[in-house]
PDB file of C-alpha atoms in Angstrom:
ATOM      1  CA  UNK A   1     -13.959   3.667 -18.086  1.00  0.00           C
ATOM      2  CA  UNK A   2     -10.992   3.576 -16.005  1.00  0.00           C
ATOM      3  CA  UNK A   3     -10.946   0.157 -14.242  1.00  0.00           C
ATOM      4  CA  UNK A   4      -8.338   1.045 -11.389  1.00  0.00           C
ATOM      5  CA  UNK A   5      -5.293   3.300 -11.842  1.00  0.00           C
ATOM      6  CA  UNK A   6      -1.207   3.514 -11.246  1.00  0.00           C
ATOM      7  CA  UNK A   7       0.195   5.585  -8.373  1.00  0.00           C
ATOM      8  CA  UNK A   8       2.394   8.027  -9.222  1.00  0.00           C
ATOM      9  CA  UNK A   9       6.127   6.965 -11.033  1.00  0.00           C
ATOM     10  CA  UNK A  10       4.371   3.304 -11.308  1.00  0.00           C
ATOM     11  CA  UNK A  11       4.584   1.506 -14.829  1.00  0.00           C
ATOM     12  CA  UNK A  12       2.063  -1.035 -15.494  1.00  0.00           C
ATOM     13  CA  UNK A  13      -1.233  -2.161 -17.056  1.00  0.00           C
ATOM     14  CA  UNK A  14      -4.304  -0.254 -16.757  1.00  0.00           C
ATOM     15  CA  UNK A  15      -7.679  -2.338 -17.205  1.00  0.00           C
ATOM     16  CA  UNK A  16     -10.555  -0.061 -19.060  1.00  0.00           C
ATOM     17  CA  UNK A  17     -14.298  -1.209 -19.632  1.00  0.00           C
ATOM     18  CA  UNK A  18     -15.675  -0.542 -22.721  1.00  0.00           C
ATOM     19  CA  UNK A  19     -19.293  -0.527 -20.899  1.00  0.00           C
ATOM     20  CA  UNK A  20     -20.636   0.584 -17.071  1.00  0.00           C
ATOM     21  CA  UNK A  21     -21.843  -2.775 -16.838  1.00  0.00           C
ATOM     22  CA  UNK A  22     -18.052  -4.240 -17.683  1.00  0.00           C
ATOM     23  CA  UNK A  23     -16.905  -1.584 -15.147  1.00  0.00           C
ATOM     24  CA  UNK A  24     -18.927  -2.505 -11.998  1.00  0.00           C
ATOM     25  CA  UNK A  25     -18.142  -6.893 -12.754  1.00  0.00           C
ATOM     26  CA  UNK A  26     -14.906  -5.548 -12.675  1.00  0.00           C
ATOM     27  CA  UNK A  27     -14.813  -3.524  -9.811  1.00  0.00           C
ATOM     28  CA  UNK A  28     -16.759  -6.508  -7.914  1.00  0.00           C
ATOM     29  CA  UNK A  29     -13.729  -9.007  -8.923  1.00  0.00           C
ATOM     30  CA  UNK A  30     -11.155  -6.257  -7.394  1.00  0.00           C
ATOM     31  CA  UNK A  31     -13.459  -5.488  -3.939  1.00  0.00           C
ATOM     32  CA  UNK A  32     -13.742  -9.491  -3.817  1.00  0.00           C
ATOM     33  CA  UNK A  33     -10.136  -9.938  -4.453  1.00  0.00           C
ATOM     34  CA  UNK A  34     -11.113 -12.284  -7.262  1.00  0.00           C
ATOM     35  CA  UNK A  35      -8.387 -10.107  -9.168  1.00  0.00           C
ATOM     36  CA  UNK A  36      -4.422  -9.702  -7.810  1.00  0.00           C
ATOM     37  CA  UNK A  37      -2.117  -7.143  -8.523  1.00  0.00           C
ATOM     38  CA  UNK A  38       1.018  -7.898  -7.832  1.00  0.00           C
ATOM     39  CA  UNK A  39       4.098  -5.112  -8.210  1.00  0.00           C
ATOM     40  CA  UNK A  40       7.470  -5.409  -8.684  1.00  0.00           C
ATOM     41  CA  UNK A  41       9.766  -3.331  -6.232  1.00  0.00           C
ATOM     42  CA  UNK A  42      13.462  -2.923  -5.513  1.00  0.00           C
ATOM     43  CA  UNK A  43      13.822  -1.604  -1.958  1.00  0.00           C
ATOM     44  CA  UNK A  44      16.822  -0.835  -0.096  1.00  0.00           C
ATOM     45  CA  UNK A  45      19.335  -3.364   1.285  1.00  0.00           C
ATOM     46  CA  UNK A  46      19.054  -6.937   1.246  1.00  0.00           C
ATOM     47  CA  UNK A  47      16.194  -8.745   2.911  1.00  0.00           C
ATOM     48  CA  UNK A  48      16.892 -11.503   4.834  1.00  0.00           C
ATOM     49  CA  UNK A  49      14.163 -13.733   4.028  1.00  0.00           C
ATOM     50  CA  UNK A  50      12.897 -15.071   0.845  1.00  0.00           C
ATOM     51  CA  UNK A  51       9.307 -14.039   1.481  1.00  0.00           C
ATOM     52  CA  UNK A  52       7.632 -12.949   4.134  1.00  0.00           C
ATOM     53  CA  UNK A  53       4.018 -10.779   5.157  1.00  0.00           C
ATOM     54  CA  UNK A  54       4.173  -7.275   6.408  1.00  0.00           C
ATOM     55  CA  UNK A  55       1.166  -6.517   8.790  1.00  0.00           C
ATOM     56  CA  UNK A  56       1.232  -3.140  10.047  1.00  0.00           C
ATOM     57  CA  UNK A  57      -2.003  -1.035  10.472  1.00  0.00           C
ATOM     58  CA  UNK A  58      -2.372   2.364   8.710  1.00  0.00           C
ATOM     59  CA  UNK A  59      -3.543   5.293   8.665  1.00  0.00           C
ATOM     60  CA  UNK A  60      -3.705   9.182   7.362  1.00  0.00           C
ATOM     61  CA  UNK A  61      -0.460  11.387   8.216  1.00  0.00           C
ATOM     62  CA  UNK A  62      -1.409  13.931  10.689  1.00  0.00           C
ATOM     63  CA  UNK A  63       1.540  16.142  10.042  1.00  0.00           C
ATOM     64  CA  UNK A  64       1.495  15.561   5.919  1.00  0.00           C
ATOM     65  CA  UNK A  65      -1.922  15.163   4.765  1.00  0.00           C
ATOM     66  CA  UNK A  66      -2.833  13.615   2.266  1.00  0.00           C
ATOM     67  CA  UNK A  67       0.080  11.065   2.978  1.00  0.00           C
ATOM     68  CA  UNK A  68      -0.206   7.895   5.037  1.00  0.00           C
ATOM     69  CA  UNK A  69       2.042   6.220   7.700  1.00  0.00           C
ATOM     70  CA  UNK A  70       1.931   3.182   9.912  1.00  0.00           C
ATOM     71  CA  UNK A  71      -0.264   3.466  12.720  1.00  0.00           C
ATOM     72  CA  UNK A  72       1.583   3.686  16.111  1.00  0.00           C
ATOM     73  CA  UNK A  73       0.055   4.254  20.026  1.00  0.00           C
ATOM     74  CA  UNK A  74       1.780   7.409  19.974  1.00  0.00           C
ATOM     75  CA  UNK A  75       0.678   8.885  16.777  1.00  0.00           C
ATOM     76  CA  UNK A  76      -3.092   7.466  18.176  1.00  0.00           C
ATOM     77  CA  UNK A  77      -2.530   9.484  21.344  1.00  0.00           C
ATOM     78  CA  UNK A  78      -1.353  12.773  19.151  1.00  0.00           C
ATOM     79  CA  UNK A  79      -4.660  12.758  18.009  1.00  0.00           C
ATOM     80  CA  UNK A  80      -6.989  12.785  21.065  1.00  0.00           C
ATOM     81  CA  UNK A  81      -8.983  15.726  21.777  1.00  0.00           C
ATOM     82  CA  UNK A  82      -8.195  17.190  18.368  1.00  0.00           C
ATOM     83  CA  UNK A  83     -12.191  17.808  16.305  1.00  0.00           C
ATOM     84  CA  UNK A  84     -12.642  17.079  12.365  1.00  0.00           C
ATOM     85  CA  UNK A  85     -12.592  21.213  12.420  1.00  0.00           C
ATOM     86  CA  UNK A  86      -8.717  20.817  13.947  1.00  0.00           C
ATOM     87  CA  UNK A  87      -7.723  18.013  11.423  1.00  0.00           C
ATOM     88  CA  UNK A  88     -10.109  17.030   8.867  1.00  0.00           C
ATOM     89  CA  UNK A  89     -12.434  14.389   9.326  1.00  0.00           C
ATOM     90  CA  UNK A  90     -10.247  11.687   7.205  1.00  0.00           C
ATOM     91  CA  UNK A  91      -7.585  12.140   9.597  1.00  0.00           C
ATOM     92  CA  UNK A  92      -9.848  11.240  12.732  1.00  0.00           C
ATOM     93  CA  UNK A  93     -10.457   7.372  10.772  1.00  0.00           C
ATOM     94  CA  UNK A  94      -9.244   4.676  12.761  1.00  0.00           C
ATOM     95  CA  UNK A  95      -6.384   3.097  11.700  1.00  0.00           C
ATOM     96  CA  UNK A  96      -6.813   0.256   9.034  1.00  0.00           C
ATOM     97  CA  UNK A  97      -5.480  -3.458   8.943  1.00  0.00           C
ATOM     98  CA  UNK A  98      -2.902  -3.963   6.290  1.00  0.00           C
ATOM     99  CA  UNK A  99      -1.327  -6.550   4.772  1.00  0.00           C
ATOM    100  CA  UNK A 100       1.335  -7.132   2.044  1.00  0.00           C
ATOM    101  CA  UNK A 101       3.139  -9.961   1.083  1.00  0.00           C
ATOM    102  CA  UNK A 102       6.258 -10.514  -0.810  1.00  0.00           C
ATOM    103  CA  UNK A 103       8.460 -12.899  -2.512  1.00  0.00           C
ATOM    104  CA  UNK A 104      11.630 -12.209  -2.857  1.00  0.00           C
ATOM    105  CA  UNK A 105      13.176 -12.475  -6.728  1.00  0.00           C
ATOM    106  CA  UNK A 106      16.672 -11.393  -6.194  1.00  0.00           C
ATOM    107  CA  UNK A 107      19.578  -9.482  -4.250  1.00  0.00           C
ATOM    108  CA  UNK A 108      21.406  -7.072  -6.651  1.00  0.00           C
ATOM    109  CA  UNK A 109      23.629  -4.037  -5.781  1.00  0.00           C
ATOM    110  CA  UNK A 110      22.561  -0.854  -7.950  1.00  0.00           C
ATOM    111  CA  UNK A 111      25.396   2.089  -8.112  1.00  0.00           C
ATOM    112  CA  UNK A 112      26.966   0.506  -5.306  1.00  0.00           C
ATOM    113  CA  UNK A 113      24.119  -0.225  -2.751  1.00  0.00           C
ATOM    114  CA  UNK A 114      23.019  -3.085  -1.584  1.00  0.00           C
ATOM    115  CA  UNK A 115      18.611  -4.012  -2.999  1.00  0.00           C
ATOM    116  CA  UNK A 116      16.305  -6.309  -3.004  1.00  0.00           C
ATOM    117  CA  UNK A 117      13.577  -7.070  -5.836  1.00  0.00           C
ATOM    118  CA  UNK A 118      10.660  -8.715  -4.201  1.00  0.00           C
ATOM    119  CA  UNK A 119       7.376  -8.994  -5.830  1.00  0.00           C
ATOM    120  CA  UNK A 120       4.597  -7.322  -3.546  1.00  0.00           C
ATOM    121  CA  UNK A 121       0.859  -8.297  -3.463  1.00  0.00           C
ATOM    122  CA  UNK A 122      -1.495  -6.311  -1.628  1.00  0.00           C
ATOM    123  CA  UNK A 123      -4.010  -8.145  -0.115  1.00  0.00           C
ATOM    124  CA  UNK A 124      -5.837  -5.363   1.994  1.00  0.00           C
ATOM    125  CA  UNK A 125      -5.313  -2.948  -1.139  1.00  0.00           C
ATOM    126  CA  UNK A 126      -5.276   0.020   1.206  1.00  0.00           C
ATOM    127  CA  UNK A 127      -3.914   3.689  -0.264  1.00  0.00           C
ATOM    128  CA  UNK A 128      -0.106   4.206  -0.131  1.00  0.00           C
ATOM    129  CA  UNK A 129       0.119   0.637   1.262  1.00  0.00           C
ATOM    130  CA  UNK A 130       3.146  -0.918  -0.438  1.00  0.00           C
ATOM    131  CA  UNK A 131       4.967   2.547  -0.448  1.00  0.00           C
ATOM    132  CA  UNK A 132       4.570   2.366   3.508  1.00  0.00           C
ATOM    133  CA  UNK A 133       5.144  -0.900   4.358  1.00  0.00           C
ATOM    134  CA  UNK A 134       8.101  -0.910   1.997  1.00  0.00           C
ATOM    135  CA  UNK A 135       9.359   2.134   4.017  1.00  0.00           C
ATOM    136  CA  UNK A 136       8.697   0.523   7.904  1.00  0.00           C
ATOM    137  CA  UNK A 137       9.892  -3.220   6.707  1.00  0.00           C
TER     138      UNK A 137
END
């Protein structure tokens, strides 16, 4: 049984329970946030500080479902009026509290460009998170 899995173009470690009993402890340690998972990232350019928290809300992408995107007023006010029939019902959730952290390990330059490798925990462990917040920071 598949304890949690990668997102796509992710490397990692993936947990498996030998039993359905192993598999629900476990997935009670990850909902309790007993368990971290921490990634390792480069993003683009050089961050100015060594560590930091990124809080932005979330939630589904209107315009490309099934992505997600930080939650602004105006993409709020894009949705009023509109029925589950119009969007989907997922897309009609209200926006979630997020919340990553990050460390960072090092500045490099890769083909010529200025990164940063930071190591990313996500505390709130919401879909697409790190990819978003990586992408608004």
């Amino acid at each position: 049984h598949v304890g949690h899995h990668l997102g796509m173009a992710t490397s990692g470690l993936v947990v498996f329970a030998r039993t359905e009993s192993a598999l629900r402890s476990m997935n009670s340690l990850f909902r309790t946030r007993k368990i971290t998972r921490q990634y390792e990232a480069l993003v683009c350019g050089h961050l100015e500080k060594d560590e930091g928290e990124i809080e932005l809300p979330l939630m589904r992408d209107y315009e490309f479902p099934p992505y997600m995107r930080v939650s602004t007023e105006e993409h709020q006010r894009a949705l009023i009026g509109l029925s589950a029939g119009d969007v989907g019902k997922k897309i009609l959730e209200s926006p979630k509290e997020s919340l990553t952290r990050y460390v960072v390990e090092g500045r490099e330059e890769v083909e010529g460009k200025e990164v940063t490798r930071v190591t990313l925990t996500s505390v709130s462990g919401r879909t697409h998170q790190l990819n978003v917040h990586c992408s608004a920071f």
